[in-house]
Every structure is written in structure tokens, then in C-alpha cells.
Coordinates of C-alpha atoms in Angstrom, one line a residue:
M1 CA 5.8 -26.5 36.6
K2 CA 6.9 -24.9 33.3
V3 CA 5.4 -21.6 33.5
A4 CA 5.1 -19.4 30.3
V5 CA 4.1 -15.6 30.0
I6 CA 2.2 -14.0 26.7
I7 CA 2.8 -10.4 26.6
V8 CA 0.3 -8.8 24.3
A9 CA 1.6 -6.0 22.3
A10 CA -0.2 -5.8 19.1
G11 CA -2.4 -3.1 19.9
R12 CA -2.3 0.4 18.2
G13 CA -3.1 2.2 21.7
H14 CA -4.8 5.3 19.7
R15 CA -6.4 6.7 22.8
V16 CA -3.0 7.7 24.3
G17 CA -3.1 10.4 21.4
A18 CA 0.6 9.5 20.3
D19 CA 2.2 8.8 17.0
L20 CA 3.5 5.5 18.3
P21 CA 1.6 2.6 19.7
K22 CA 1.6 3.3 23.4
Q23 CA 3.4 0.2 24.1
Y24 CA 6.7 1.8 22.4
L25 CA 6.1 5.3 24.2
P26 CA 9.1 6.1 26.5
L27 CA 8.6 5.8 30.3
C28 CA 11.6 7.4 32.1
G29 CA 14.0 6.9 29.2
K30 CA 12.7 3.2 28.6
P31 CA 9.7 1.9 26.2
I32 CA 6.7 0.9 28.2
L33 CA 7.2 -2.7 26.6
Q34 CA 10.5 -3.2 28.2
H35 CA 9.7 -2.0 31.6
T36 CA 6.8 -4.7 31.4
V37 CA 9.0 -7.3 30.3
A38 CA 11.5 -6.6 32.6
A39 CA 9.3 -7.2 35.7
F40 CA 8.5 -11.0 34.6
L41 CA 12.1 -11.4 33.7
K42 CA 12.8 -10.9 37.6
V43 CA 10.7 -13.8 38.3
P44 CA 13.0 -17.0 38.4
T45 CA 10.0 -19.4 38.1
I46 CA 8.9 -18.3 34.8
N47 CA 10.6 -20.2 31.8
L48 CA 9.4 -18.6 28.8
I49 CA 8.1 -15.2 27.4
Q50 CA 6.4 -14.8 24.2
T51 CA 5.4 -11.4 22.9
V52 CA 2.7 -10.6 20.2
I53 CA 3.4 -7.8 18.4
H54 CA 1.5 -5.9 15.4
A55 CA 3.3 -7.0 11.9
N56 CA 4.0 -3.3 11.3
D57 CA 6.0 -3.0 14.4
Q58 CA 9.2 -5.3 14.1
A59 CA 11.7 -2.1 14.0
L60 CA 10.0 -0.7 17.0
Y61 CA 10.0 -4.0 18.8
E62 CA 13.7 -4.7 18.2
T63 CA 14.7 -1.3 19.6
A64 CA 12.6 -1.7 22.7
I65 CA 13.6 -5.1 23.6
G66 CA 17.2 -4.9 22.4
D67 CA 19.1 -8.3 23.7
L68 CA 16.5 -9.3 26.5
D69 CA 16.1 -13.2 26.6
L70 CA 12.8 -13.9 24.9
L71 CA 11.1 -16.2 22.6
P72 CA 11.0 -14.6 19.3
P73 CA 8.0 -12.4 18.6
V74 CA 4.7 -13.4 16.7
F75 CA 2.4 -11.2 15.0
G76 CA -1.0 -10.9 16.2
G77 CA -4.3 -10.6 14.5
D78 CA -7.2 -8.1 14.1
T79 CA -8.2 -8.4 17.6
R80 CA -7.0 -9.3 21.0
Q81 CA -8.4 -12.6 20.9
Q82 CA -6.8 -13.3 17.7
S83 CA -3.4 -12.2 19.0
V84 CA -3.7 -14.4 22.1
I85 CA -4.4 -17.3 20.1
R86 CA -1.3 -16.8 18.2
G87 CA 0.7 -16.4 21.2
L88 CA -0.5 -20.0 22.5
E89 CA -0.1 -21.6 19.3
S90 CA 3.5 -20.7 19.5
L91 CA 3.8 -21.8 23.1
A92 CA 2.2 -25.2 22.1
M93 CA 5.3 -27.0 21.0
H94 CA 7.2 -26.1 24.5
E95 CA 4.1 -27.6 26.5
P96 CA 4.1 -25.4 29.4
D97 CA 2.1 -26.2 32.2
L98 CA 0.8 -22.9 33.3
V99 CA 0.2 -19.6 31.3
L100 CA 0.2 -15.8 32.4
I101 CA -1.3 -13.7 29.7
H102 CA -0.6 -9.9 30.2
D103 CA -1.3 -6.3 28.6
A104 CA 2.0 -4.9 27.4
A105 CA 0.6 -1.4 28.8
R106 CA 0.6 -2.5 32.5
P107 CA 4.4 -1.9 33.2
F108 CA 4.0 -1.7 37.1
I109 CA 3.1 -5.6 37.8
S110 CA 5.5 -6.5 40.6
P111 CA 7.3 -9.4 40.5
R112 CA 6.1 -10.3 44.0
H113 CA 2.5 -10.1 42.7
I114 CA 3.3 -12.3 39.7
E115 CA 4.8 -15.0 42.1
G116 CA 1.2 -15.0 43.7
I117 CA -0.5 -15.4 40.7
I118 CA 1.6 -18.4 39.5
A119 CA 0.8 -20.0 42.8
A120 CA -3.0 -19.5 42.9
A121 CA -3.1 -20.8 39.2
E122 CA -1.3 -23.6 40.3
E123 CA -3.7 -24.3 43.0
H124 CA -7.1 -23.4 41.3
G125 CA -6.2 -23.9 37.5
A126 CA -7.8 -20.4 36.3
V127 CA -7.2 -17.0 38.2
I128 CA -7.7 -13.4 37.8
P129 CA -6.5 -10.5 39.7
T130 CA -9.3 -8.1 40.4
L131 CA -9.9 -4.8 42.4
P132 CA -12.7 -3.8 44.0
V133 CA -15.4 -1.1 42.6
V134 CA -15.2 1.8 45.2
D135 CA -17.4 4.4 43.3
T136 CA -21.1 4.0 43.2
V137 CA -22.1 2.8 39.7
K138 CA -25.1 4.3 37.8
Q139 CA -27.1 2.8 34.9
I140 CA -27.9 5.4 32.3
D141 CA -29.8 6.1 29.3
G142 CA -28.2 9.0 27.7
Q143 CA -27.7 11.6 30.1
H144 CA -30.2 10.4 32.5
I145 CA -29.7 7.8 35.5
T146 CA -31.8 5.0 35.4
G147 CA -30.7 3.1 38.2
T148 CA -28.1 2.3 40.7
I149 CA -26.4 -1.3 40.4
D150 CA -25.1 -3.1 43.5
R151 CA -21.3 -2.8 43.4
S152 CA -20.7 -5.5 46.0
S153 CA -20.8 -8.0 43.1
L154 CA -18.7 -6.0 40.7
A155 CA -15.1 -6.4 40.3
R156 CA -12.1 -4.5 38.0
A157 CA -10.6 -7.1 36.2
Q158 CA -6.5 -7.0 35.7
T159 CA -3.9 -8.8 34.2
P160 CA -2.0 -11.2 34.2
Q161 CA -4.6 -13.5 33.9
A162 CA -3.3 -17.2 34.6
F163 CA -4.4 -20.6 33.5
R164 CA -3.4 -24.2 33.0
F165 CA -2.2 -24.2 29.5
K166 CA -4.1 -26.7 27.8
L167 CA -7.3 -25.6 29.5
I168 CA -7.1 -22.0 28.4
Y169 CA -5.6 -23.0 24.8
M170 CA -8.7 -25.3 24.1
A171 CA -11.0 -22.5 25.4
H172 CA -9.5 -20.1 22.9
L173 CA -9.9 -22.4 19.8
R174 CA -13.5 -23.1 20.8
T175 CA -14.3 -19.5 21.2
A176 CA -12.3 -18.2 18.0
A177 CA -15.4 -18.0 15.8
T178 CA -17.5 -16.2 18.4
T179 CA -18.0 -12.3 18.9
P180 CA -14.4 -11.1 20.1
L181 CA -14.0 -11.4 24.0
T182 CA -12.1 -8.7 25.8
D183 CA -10.1 -10.9 28.1
D184 CA -9.0 -14.3 28.7
C185 CA -11.2 -14.7 31.8
A186 CA -14.2 -14.1 29.5
V187 CA -12.9 -16.7 27.2
A188 CA -12.7 -19.1 30.0
E189 CA -16.3 -18.0 31.2
A190 CA -17.5 -18.7 27.7
C191 CA -16.4 -22.3 28.1
G192 CA -17.8 -23.0 31.4
I193 CA -14.4 -22.6 33.1
R194 CA -14.6 -21.5 36.8
V195 CA -12.2 -18.8 37.1
T196 CA -11.1 -17.9 40.9
T197 CA -10.3 -13.9 41.8
V198 CA -7.0 -13.0 43.7
P199 CA -6.2 -9.5 44.9
G200 CA -5.0 -7.4 42.3
E201 CA -2.6 -4.4 42.8
D202 CA -3.7 -0.6 42.3
R203 CA -0.5 0.2 41.0
N204 CA -0.6 -2.2 38.2
F205 CA -3.3 0.1 36.0
K206 CA -3.3 0.1 32.4
I207 CA -1.9 3.0 30.5
T208 CA -4.8 3.9 27.9
T209 CA -4.7 7.8 27.7
A210 CA -2.3 10.5 27.9
G211 CA -3.3 11.2 31.5
D212 CA -2.5 7.7 32.3
L213 CA 0.9 8.0 30.7
M214 CA 1.8 11.4 33.0
K215 CA 0.5 9.3 36.1
A216 CA 3.2 6.6 35.0
E217 CA 5.9 8.8 34.5
H218 CA 5.4 10.4 38.1
M219 CA 5.1 6.8 39.8
M220 CA 8.2 5.8 37.7
K221 CA 10.2 8.7 39.0
Q222 CA 9.1 8.0 42.5
Q223 CA 10.7 4.4 42.4
L224 CA 14.0 5.9 41.9
T225 CA 15.3 6.9 45.2
D226 CA 19.1 6.3 44.8
I227 CA 20.3 9.8 43.9
R228 CA 23.8 10.1 42.7
T229 CA 26.2 12.8 41.3
G230 CA 29.1 12.8 38.7
M231 CA 31.9 15.2 37.9
G232 CA 33.5 15.8 34.5
Y233 CA 36.5 18.0 33.4
D234 CA 37.9 18.5 30.1
V235 CA 40.2 20.4 28.0
H236 CA 41.2 20.9 24.4
A237 CA 44.0 23.0 23.1
F238 CA 43.5 25.3 19.9
A239 CA 44.7 24.4 16.3
P240 CA 44.7 26.2 12.9
G241 CA 40.9 26.1 12.1
D242 CA 37.8 28.3 11.5
Q243 CA 35.2 26.9 13.9
V244 CA 34.7 25.1 17.3
T245 CA 32.1 22.3 17.9
L246 CA 30.5 23.0 21.5
C247 CA 27.7 21.0 22.7
G248 CA 27.1 19.8 19.3
V249 CA 26.4 23.1 17.7
P250 CA 29.3 24.6 15.2
I251 CA 30.5 28.1 16.3
P252 CA 32.8 30.2 13.9
H253 CA 36.3 31.2 15.3
T254 CA 39.5 31.7 14.5
A255 CA 40.8 28.3 15.5
K256 CA 39.5 24.9 16.0
L257 CA 39.8 22.5 19.0
K258 CA 42.4 19.7 18.8
G259 CA 41.6 16.3 19.5
H260 CA 41.0 12.5 18.2
S261 CA 37.1 13.1 17.8
D262 CA 35.4 16.6 17.1
A263 CA 37.0 17.7 20.1
D264 CA 33.6 18.7 21.6
V265 CA 35.1 19.6 25.1
A266 CA 31.9 20.3 26.7
L267 CA 30.1 17.2 25.4
H268 CA 33.2 15.3 26.8
A269 CA 33.0 16.8 30.3
L270 CA 29.4 15.7 30.1
T271 CA 30.0 12.7 29.3
D272 CA 32.4 12.0 31.8
A273 CA 30.2 13.3 34.5
L274 CA 27.4 11.0 33.3
L275 CA 29.8 7.8 33.4
G276 CA 31.2 8.8 36.8
A277 CA 27.8 9.1 38.4
I278 CA 26.8 5.5 37.5
G279 CA 30.3 4.0 38.1
E280 CA 31.2 3.4 34.4
G281 CA 34.7 4.6 34.2
D282 CA 35.5 7.6 31.8
I283 CA 35.2 8.5 28.3
G284 CA 38.7 7.1 27.5
V285 CA 37.8 3.5 28.7
H286 CA 34.7 3.2 26.3
F287 CA 35.9 5.1 23.1
P288 CA 39.8 4.8 23.4
P289 CA 41.9 7.7 21.3
S290 CA 43.9 5.0 20.0
D291 CA 41.0 3.5 18.1
D292 CA 40.6 4.9 14.6
Q293 CA 36.9 4.5 14.3
W294 CA 36.4 7.4 16.6
K295 CA 38.5 9.7 14.9
G296 CA 36.6 12.8 13.8
A297 CA 33.4 11.1 15.6
A298 CA 30.6 13.4 16.6
S299 CA 30.7 13.5 20.7
D300 CA 26.8 13.1 20.2
I301 CA 27.7 9.3 20.1
F302 CA 29.9 9.5 23.2
L303 CA 27.1 11.3 25.6
K304 CA 24.2 9.1 24.1
H305 CA 26.1 6.1 25.0
A306 CA 26.6 7.1 28.5
A307 CA 22.6 8.0 28.7
D308 CA 22.0 4.5 27.4
L309 CA 24.1 2.7 30.1
L310 CA 22.0 5.0 32.6
H311 CA 18.9 3.7 31.1
D312 CA 20.1 0.2 30.8
K313 CA 20.3 0.5 34.7
G314 CA 16.8 1.7 34.9
G315 CA 18.0 5.4 35.7
V316 CA 17.3 8.9 34.4
I317 CA 19.2 12.1 34.6
A318 CA 17.9 14.7 37.2
N319 CA 19.6 17.5 36.0
L320 CA 23.0 18.5 34.6
D321 CA 25.1 21.7 34.9
L322 CA 27.8 22.8 32.2
T323 CA 30.3 25.3 32.6
I324 CA 32.5 26.6 29.5
I325 CA 35.7 28.0 30.6
C326 CA 36.9 30.4 27.6
E327 CA 38.1 34.0 26.6
A328 CA 36.5 33.2 22.9
P329 CA 34.5 32.5 21.2
K330 CA 31.3 34.2 23.0
I331 CA 29.0 31.7 24.1
S332 CA 25.9 33.4 25.0
P333 CA 24.7 33.7 21.2
H334 CA 24.7 30.2 21.0
H335 CA 23.4 29.5 24.4
D336 CA 19.9 28.2 23.4
A337 CA 21.0 26.1 20.3
M338 CA 23.4 24.3 22.7
R339 CA 21.0 24.0 25.3
N340 CA 18.3 22.6 23.1
H341 CA 20.8 20.3 21.4
I342 CA 21.6 18.7 24.6
A343 CA 17.8 18.5 25.6
D344 CA 16.9 16.7 22.2
L345 CA 20.0 14.4 22.6
L346 CA 19.2 13.3 26.1
D347 CA 15.3 13.5 25.6
L348 CA 15.3 16.0 28.7
A349 CA 13.2 19.0 29.2
P350 CA 15.3 22.3 28.7
N351 CA 15.1 23.6 32.1
R352 CA 16.8 20.3 33.3
V353 CA 20.0 21.7 31.2
S354 CA 22.2 24.4 32.6
I355 CA 25.0 25.9 30.3
K356 CA 27.2 28.7 31.6
A357 CA 30.3 30.4 30.5
T358 CA 33.1 32.3 32.0
T359 CA 36.4 33.3 31.7
T360 CA 39.6 33.3 33.7
E361 CA 40.2 36.9 33.9
K362 CA 43.0 36.2 31.2
L363 CA 44.7 34.1 33.7
G364 CA 46.1 30.7 32.7
F365 CA 46.1 28.6 29.1
A366 CA 42.6 29.7 28.9
G367 CA 43.1 33.5 29.6
R368 CA 46.0 33.2 27.0
E369 CA 43.4 31.8 24.5
E370 CA 45.4 28.3 23.9
G371 CA 42.3 26.6 24.3
I372 CA 38.8 26.0 26.1
A373 CA 37.9 24.1 29.3
A374 CA 34.7 22.5 30.3
Q375 CA 33.5 21.2 33.6
A376 CA 30.0 19.6 34.2
I377 CA 28.0 18.1 37.2
V378 CA 25.0 15.6 36.5
T379 CA 22.7 14.3 39.0
V380 CA 21.0 11.0 38.4
R381 CA 18.2 9.0 39.9
L382 CA 18.5 5.2 40.0
P383 CA 16.2 2.1 41.6
E384 CA 17.6 1.1 44.7

């Protein structure tokens, strides 16, 4: 069996109330679409994944997907039905036996559930995952109840809906000129195709509103149960100059910090702590001081790289705690700017960023004002 997947990601998602289409909004540090695609990539029986995107979203899509092994995206149409047809057309040359059609904004579909849907589609030819209607359903006319509907014959539809490829392709072609239908099961029904229901998953809900996005963020974080801690420490000596850069913030001073990059001792310590938490070596492994391309580079680059490695592993930063050790310059006037810069850089709430400063009571190199040291501890959460 050759199994293909169409992920429909061409919608605008206005009801979520964001500037971006909802499939590109961040969910625990990764775009929703990336989470959705990753679930299907974990299923070994799937051979092809075809995304259908909006023509204006190419750059957003490339950022979200990166180097994941997918077919090139195709552009969708004005309706979901038109978008699915274009996805089916692009798959026709590959001649899949089965196709699963899934909403991009359902990132919690489990690989095990996908495998069950594939097996059911192989047996029945057309399947849809559904959930029972648990609330009493009322028929209304404006603000008034006109009746109660028997919920025993009702079900809530989910995706992926799975079909023999030729069956659903022909059904879509036959119904293309009709009033747009809201899901692929409706397309099959319109052509007299019998669709079998299989149990759905409560967790496989569609992100539609801002409340759904908050729920999804909470659920995603609950899945991150592997808690790790990393520690970083760095020192830079003073050299002639008129300012230092700490936490990405330029601070006037009677000297600068000496280093190959911008010598931001605070961000270097944070970078090492983050790399240590995920077992990825230290800053020198990723950005060797012998490499001239990093000469004078902003240390924002280093910290963002470490955060990207964490996100690639499906993890998030729980909190970070930074201590800057120096006699001068004074850190407190710049505390908020430094904290906010790190929070913005790592897409964290400021209350997850702690910055403290201390002296060594005139002892040692820091006490003699020969340089600045920084130490950092970072806690991250990863999936098991």
C-alpha cells in the first residue's frame, strides 16, 4: 500500500484573532503546522506528505517547515474543497492507494491514531474519525428553543479522513462545481460513497479561537516531562573602550570587554547553559573563536542558535537565571532593558527571565575591575 497525506493549510484562520494565519502561530516555540506535520512523519507506513498552502504564505511556510522531507507545497483555492482538489491533483502522478486528508490546525493527532485510521481505510475504503455528542442539542429560532434533537444519531467529525485515492479524487472532481462542502466526508456522501466511522480522539481538536490556542499551549507543555538543567559560566577581560554589551544592551563604561565576538559575557554564559541542558556541547563548538565570520558578531546569534536547537528537539525553556559579577558598571539601571531583550529574543514571558548582579567585595579579578564574569542556570522541558 502506498499511503499519502494531504495537509490543508491554505486557510486564513481569522477567528483566532492573530496577525498571522493560525497554522503559522507559535505553539511552544514551533509553528502549529510544524507540529502537525511532525506527527505524520512519525508514521513509517506513510510514503508522501503533500501540503496545500495559500499563495501569499510561501515565506511563512518555508520558515515553518525548514528541511522536513515533504513534497513541494501546492497553492490552494478560495475554498477548502478547491484546496483539497489541488492537493489530490498533485498526488495523482504518484498513484497512491490511500490518501489521508487532515486540517493543519489539528496538531495533537497521535501517530498511533493515524495508524488505526490507515488500517480502517484499507479495510473499508472510506473512513472518518468521530466523537459522540455529549451535550443535549437544542434547535433554536433566534433566542428561542424550538425543539430538542436526538443526539444519539449525531457525531462530531474530525480529521484525518481517509479514502482510497481514486475514490475520493473522482468524488471531488464530480462535486467541484457544487456548493462548497465543508469536509471530504461530505464530498464522498454527495457521490453515494458509504463512509465508515472510527473512534476519534478528544485531544485531536481543531485550533479555531484564541481560547483553543491557550488550551493547546497548556496541553503541549503537559507533554514535556523530561526536565533538564544546564549551567554556564564565562569571563571576559576589560580592554580600552567606552561601553560594554551585556544581555544585548550597550552600557556606557570606561572600558569595553575583550573578545572575538561582541564579548557579551552574559549571553555567552546563557548560551552555554542552554547548550548544556540539551547535551549540545558549548559555545566554542558551535562558534569557534578561530572562525573570522564571528568576529564582532552580536551574541544574540549564539543564544538564538541554542534556542533553535532546543526547539528542534521539541523542548521549551522553563526559566533562566543569570548572575552578572562585576564592580562596575552598575547593572540595576539597565536591568529591565536587559531582561526584556532576552525575553523577546527567546519568545519568553519576562517573568521567566531572572537577572541579578553582585560584586566580589573587591576581591579577585572582578574586584580589581579587570573584567566581568557571568554565571547562568537554565531549566528546560523536553518530551520523553
